PDB file of C-alpha atoms in Angstrom:
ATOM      1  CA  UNK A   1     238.918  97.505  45.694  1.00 45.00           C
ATOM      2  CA  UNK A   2     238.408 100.360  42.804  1.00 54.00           C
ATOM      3  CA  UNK A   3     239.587 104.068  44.436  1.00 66.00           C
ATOM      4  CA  UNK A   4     236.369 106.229  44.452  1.00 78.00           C
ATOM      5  CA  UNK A   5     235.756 108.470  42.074  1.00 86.00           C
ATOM      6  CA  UNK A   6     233.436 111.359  42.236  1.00 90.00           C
ATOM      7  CA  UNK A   7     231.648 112.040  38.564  1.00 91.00           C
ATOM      8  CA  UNK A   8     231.213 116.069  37.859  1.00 90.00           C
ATOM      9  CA  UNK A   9     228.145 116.341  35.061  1.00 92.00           C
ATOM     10  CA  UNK A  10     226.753 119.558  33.256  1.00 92.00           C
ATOM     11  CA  UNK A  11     223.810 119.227  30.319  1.00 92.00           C
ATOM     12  CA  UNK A  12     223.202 122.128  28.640  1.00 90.00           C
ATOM     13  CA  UNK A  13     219.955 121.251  27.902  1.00 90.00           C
ATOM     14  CA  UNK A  14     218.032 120.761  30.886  1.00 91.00           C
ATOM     15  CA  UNK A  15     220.589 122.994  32.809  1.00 91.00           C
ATOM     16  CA  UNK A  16     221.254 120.124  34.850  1.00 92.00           C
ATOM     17  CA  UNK A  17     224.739 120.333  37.340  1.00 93.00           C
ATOM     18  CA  UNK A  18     226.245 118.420  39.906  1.00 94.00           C
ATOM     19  CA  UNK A  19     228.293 115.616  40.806  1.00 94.00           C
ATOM     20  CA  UNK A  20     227.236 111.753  40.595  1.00 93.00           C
ATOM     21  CA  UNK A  21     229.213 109.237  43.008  1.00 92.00           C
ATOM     22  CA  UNK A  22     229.182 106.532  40.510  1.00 89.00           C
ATOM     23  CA  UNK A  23     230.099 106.404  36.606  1.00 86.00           C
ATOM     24  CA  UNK A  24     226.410 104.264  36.679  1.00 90.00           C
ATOM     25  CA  UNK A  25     224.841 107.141  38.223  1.00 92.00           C
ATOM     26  CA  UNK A  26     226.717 109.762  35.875  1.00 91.00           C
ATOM     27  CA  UNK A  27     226.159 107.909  32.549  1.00 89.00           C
ATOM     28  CA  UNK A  28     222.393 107.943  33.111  1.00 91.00           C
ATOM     29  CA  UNK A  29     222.259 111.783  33.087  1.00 91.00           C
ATOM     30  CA  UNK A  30     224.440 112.214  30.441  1.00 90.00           C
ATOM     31  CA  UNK A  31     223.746 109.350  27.804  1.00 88.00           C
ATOM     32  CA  UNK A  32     221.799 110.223  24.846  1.00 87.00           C
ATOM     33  CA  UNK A  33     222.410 114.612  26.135  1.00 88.00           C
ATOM     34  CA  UNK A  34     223.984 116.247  23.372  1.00 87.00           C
ATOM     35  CA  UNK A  35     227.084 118.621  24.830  1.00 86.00           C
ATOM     36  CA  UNK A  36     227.091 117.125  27.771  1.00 88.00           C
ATOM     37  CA  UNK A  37     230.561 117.389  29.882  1.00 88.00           C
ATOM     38  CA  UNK A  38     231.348 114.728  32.492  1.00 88.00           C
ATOM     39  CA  UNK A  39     234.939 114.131  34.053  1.00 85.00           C
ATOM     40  CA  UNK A  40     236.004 111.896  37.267  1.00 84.00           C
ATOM     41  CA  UNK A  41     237.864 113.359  39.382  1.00 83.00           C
ATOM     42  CA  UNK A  42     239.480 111.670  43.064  1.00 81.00           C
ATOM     43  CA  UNK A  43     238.156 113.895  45.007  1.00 84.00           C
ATOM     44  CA  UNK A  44     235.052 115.646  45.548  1.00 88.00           C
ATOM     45  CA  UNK A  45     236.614 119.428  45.957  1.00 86.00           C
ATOM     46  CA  UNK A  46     238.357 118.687  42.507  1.00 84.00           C
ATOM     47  CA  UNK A  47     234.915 117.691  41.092  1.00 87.00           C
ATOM     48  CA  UNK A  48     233.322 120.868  42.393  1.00 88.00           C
ATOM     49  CA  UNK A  49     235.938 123.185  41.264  1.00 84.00           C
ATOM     50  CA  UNK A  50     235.937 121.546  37.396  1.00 83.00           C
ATOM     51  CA  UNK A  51     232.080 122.434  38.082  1.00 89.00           C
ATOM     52  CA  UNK A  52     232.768 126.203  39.239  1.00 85.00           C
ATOM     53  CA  UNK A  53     235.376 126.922  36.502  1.00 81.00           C
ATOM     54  CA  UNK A  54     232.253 125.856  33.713  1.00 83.00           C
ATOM     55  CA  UNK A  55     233.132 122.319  33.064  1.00 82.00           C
ATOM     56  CA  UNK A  56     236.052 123.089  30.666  1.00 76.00           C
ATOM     57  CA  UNK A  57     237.643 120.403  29.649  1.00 70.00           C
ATOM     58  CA  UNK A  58     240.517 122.727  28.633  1.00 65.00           C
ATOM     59  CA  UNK A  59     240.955 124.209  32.274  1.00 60.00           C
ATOM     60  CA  UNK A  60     243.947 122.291  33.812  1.00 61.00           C
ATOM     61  CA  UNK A  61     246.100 123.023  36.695  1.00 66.00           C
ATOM     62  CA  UNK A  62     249.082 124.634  36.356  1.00 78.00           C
ATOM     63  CA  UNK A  63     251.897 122.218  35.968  1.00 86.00           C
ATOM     64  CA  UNK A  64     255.352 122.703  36.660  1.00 92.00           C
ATOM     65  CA  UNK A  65     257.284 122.421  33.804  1.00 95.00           C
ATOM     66  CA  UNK A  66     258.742 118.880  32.760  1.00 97.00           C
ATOM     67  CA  UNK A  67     258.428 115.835  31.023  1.00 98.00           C
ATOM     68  CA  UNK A  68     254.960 113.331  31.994  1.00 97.00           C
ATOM     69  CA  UNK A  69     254.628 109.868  31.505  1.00 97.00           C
ATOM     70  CA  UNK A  70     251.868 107.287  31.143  1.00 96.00           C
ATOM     71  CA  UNK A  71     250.471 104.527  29.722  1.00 95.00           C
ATOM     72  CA  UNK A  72     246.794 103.599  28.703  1.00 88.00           C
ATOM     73  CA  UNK A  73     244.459 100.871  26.655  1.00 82.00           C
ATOM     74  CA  UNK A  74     241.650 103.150  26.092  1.00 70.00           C
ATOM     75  CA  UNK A  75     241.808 103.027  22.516  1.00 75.00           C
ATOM     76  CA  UNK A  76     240.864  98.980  22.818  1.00 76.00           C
ATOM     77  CA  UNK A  77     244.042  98.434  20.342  1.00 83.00           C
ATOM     78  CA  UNK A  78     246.192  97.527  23.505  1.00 89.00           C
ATOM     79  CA  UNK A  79     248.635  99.467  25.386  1.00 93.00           C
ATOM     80  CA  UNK A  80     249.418 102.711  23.986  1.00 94.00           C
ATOM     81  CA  UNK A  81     252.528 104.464  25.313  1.00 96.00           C
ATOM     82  CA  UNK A  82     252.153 108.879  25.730  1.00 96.00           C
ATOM     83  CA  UNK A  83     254.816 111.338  27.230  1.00 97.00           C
ATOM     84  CA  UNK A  84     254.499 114.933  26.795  1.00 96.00           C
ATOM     85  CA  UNK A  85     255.188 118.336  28.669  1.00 95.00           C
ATOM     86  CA  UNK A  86     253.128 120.259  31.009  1.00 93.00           C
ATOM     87  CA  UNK A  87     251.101 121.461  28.316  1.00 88.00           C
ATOM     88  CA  UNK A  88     250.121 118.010  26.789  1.00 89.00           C
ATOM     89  CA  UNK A  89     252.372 118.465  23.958  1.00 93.00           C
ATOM     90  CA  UNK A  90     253.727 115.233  22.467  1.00 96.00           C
ATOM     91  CA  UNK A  91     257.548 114.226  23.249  1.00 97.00           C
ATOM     92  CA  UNK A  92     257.722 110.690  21.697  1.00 97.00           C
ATOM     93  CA  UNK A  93     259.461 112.024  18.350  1.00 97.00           C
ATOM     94  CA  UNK A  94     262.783 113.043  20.902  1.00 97.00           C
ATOM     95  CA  UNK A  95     263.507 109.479  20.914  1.00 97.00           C
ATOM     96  CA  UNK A  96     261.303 107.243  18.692  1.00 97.00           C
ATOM     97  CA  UNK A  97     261.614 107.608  14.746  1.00 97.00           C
ATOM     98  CA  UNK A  98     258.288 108.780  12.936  1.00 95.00           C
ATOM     99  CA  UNK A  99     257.034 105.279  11.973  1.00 96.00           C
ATOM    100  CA  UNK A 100     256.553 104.416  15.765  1.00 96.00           C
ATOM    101  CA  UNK A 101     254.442 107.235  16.602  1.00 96.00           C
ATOM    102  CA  UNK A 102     250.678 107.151  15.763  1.00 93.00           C
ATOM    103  CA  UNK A 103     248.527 109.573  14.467  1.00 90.00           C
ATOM    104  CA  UNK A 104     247.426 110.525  18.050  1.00 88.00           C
ATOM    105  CA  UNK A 105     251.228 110.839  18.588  1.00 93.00           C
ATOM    106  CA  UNK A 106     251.580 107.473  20.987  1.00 95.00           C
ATOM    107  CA  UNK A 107     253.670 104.703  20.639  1.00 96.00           C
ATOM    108  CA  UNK A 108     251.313 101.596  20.629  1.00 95.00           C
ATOM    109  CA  UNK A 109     252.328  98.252  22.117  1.00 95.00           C
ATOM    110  CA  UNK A 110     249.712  96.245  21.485  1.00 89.00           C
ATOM    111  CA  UNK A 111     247.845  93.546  23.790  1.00 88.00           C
ATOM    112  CA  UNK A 112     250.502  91.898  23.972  1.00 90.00           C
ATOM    113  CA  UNK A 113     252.047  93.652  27.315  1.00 93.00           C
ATOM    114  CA  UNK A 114     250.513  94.701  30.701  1.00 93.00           C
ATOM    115  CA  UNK A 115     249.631  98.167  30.977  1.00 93.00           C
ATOM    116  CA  UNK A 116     252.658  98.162  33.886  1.00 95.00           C
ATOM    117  CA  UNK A 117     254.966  97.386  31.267  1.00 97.00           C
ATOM    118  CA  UNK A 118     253.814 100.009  29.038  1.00 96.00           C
ATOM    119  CA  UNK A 119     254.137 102.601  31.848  1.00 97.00           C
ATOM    120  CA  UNK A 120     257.929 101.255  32.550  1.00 98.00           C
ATOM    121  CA  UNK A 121     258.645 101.737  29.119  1.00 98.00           C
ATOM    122  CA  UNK A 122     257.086 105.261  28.763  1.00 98.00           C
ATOM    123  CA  UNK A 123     259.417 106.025  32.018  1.00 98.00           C
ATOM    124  CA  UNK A 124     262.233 105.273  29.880  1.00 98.00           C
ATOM    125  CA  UNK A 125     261.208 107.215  27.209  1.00 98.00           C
ATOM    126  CA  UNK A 126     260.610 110.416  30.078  1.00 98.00           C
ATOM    127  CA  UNK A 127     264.332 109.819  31.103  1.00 98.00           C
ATOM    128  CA  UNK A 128     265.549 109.683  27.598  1.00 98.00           C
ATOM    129  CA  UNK A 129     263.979 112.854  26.494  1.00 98.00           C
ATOM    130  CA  UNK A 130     264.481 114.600  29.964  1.00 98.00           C
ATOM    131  CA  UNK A 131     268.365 113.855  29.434  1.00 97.00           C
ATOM    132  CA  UNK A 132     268.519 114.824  26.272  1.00 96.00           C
ATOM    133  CA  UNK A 133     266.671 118.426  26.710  1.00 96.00           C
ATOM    134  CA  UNK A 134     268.420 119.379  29.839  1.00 96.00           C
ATOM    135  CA  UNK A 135     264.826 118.862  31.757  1.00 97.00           C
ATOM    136  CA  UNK A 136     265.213 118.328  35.793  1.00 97.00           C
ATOM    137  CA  UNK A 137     261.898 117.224  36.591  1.00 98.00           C
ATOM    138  CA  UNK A 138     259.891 113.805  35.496  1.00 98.00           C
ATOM    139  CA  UNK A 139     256.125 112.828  36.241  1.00 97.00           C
ATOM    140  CA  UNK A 140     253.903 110.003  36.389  1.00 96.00           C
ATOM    141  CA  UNK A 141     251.076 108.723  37.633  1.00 93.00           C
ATOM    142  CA  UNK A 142     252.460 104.949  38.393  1.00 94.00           C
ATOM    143  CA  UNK A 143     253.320 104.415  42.101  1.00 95.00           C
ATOM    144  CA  UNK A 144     255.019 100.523  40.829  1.00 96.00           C
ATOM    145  CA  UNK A 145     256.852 102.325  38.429  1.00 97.00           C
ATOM    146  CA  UNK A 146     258.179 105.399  40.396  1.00 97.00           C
ATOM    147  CA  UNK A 147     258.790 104.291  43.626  1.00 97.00           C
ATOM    148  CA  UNK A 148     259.724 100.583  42.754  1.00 96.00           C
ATOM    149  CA  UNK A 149     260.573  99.706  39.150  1.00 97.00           C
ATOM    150  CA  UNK A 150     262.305 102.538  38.342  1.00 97.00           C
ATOM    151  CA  UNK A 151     264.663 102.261  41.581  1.00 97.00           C
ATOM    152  CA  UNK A 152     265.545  98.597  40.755  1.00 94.00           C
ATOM    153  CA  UNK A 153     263.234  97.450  43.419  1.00 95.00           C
ATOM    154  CA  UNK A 154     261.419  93.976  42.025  1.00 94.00           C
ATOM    155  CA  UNK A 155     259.376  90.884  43.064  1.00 91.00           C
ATOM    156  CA  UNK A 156     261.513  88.657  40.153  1.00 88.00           C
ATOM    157  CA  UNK A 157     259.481  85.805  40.692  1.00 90.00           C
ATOM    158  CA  UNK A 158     256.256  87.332  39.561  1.00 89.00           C
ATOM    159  CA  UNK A 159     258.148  89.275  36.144  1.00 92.00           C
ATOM    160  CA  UNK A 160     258.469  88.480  32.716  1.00 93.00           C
ATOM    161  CA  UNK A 161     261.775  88.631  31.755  1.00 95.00           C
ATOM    162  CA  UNK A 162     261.811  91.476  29.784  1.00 95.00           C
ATOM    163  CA  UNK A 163     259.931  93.422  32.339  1.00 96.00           C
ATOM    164  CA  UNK A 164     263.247  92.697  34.583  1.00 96.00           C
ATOM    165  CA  UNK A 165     265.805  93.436  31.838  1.00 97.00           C
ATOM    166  CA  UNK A 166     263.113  96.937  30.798  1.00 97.00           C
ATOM    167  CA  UNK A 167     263.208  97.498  34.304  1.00 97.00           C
ATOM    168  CA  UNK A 168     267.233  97.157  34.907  1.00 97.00           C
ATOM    169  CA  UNK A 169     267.618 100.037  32.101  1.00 98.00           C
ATOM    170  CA  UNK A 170     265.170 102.340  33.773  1.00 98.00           C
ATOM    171  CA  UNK A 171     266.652 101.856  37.100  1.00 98.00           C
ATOM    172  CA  UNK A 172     269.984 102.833  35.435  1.00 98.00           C
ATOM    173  CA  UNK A 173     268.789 105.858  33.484  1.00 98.00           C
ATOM    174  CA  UNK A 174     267.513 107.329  36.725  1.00 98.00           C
ATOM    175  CA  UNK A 175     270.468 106.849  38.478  1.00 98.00           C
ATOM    176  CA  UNK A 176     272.435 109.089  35.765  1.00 97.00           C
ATOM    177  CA  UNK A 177     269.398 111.551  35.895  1.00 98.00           C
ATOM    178  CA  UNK A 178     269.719 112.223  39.466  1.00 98.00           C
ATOM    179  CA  UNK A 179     272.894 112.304  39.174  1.00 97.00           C
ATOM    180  CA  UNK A 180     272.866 115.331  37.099  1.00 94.00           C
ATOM    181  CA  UNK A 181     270.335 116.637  39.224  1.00 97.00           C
ATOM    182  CA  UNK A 182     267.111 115.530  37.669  1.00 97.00           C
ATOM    183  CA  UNK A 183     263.910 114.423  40.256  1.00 97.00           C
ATOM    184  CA  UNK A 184     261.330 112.396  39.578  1.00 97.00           C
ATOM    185  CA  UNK A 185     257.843 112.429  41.100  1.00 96.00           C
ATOM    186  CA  UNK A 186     254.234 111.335  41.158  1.00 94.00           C
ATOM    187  CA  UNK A 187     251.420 113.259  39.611  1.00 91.00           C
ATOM    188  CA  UNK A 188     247.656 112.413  39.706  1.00 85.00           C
ATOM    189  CA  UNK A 189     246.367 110.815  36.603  1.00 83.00           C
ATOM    190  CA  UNK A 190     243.337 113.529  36.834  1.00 76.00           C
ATOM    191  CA  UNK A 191     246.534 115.846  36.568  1.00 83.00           C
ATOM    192  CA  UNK A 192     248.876 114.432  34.177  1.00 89.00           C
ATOM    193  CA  UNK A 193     248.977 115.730  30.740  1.00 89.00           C
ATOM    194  CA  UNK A 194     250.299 112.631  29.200  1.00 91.00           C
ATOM    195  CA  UNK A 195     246.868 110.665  31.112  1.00 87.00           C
ATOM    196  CA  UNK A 196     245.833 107.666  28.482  1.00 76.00           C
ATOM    197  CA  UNK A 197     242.991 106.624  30.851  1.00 60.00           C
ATOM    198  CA  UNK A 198     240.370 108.151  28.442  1.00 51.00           C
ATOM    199  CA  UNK A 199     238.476 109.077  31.053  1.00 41.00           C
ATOM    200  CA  UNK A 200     236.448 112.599  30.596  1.00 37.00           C
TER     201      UNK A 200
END
């Protein structure tokens, strides 16, 4: 079943605010409203502060500093691979050579992968760049990938292949992090800088 989501709306226009409990319910105030803002949030506190703080879509939390993963098919070209800093600054360029990167500064798998895969991969890309800048601290919003993947921890039977042998490296790389002190942890998706869920 699909976690809730609580939908936070403002139109100018008609001065209407508030917070839908459906994306159905949200997109009929907002479709067709010019400068409308709408963003889903988990929670209905997070929805209501967004609201309070004038439905910026610049306002974030403060993040601690480090490197954030994700992974995303919002763009309908397939999975698109994004890791950046607490600010939302791009990191791909650390470890990928120019002709890899889009112009939205992604690394774009295709359709051919899951969207798991991509977020294994853009872990290994987080480690990479967190290695190489001396930067203790790693974030994403995968549970598989953080608590499972990433520690070696696999159902085989269910895996591609290269999802295993993608998944060996990773497990590796963290082990060498942590080992020089590095910690990696979970962040919201509504948090993380690096989010590719396209969601507002």
């Amino acid at each position: 079943m699909a976690e809730k989501k609580f939908y936070a709306y403002s139109v100018p226009r008609t001065g209407k605010r508030g917070i839908a409990e459906s994306w159905k319910e949200c997109e009929k105030i907002v479709k067709g409203e010019e400068n409308a803002r709408f963003k889903g949030f988990k929670s209905r506190t997070d929805a209501e502060d967004w609201l309070s703080a004038g439905a910026d879509y610049s306002v974030k939390k403060k993040l601690p500093k480090g490197v954030y993963f994700d992974a995303g098919t919002g763009r309908g070209n397939g999975v698109e691979v994004s890791v950046t800093d607490e600010e939302g600054n791009d990191l791909l360029h650390e470890v990928l050579p120019k002709k890899k990167i889009n112009r939205f500064g992604k690394h774009l798998l295709g359709a051919e992968v899951t969207n798991n895969f991509g977020e294994l991969l853009a872990c290994r890309f987080a480690l990479e760049i967190a290695v190489k800048k001396n930067i203790k601290k790693i974030f994403g919003d995968s549970r598989l990938v953080i608590d499972y993947w990433s520690k070696g921890y696999m159902n085989m039977k269910e895996m591609a292949p290269e999802t295993i042998e993608l998944a060996y490296i990773v497990s590796s790389l963290r082990k060498d992090f942590e080992r020089r002190g590095g910690r990696m942890e979970y962040v919201s998706g509504d948090d993380n800088p690096a989010d590719l869920g396209f969601h507002k």
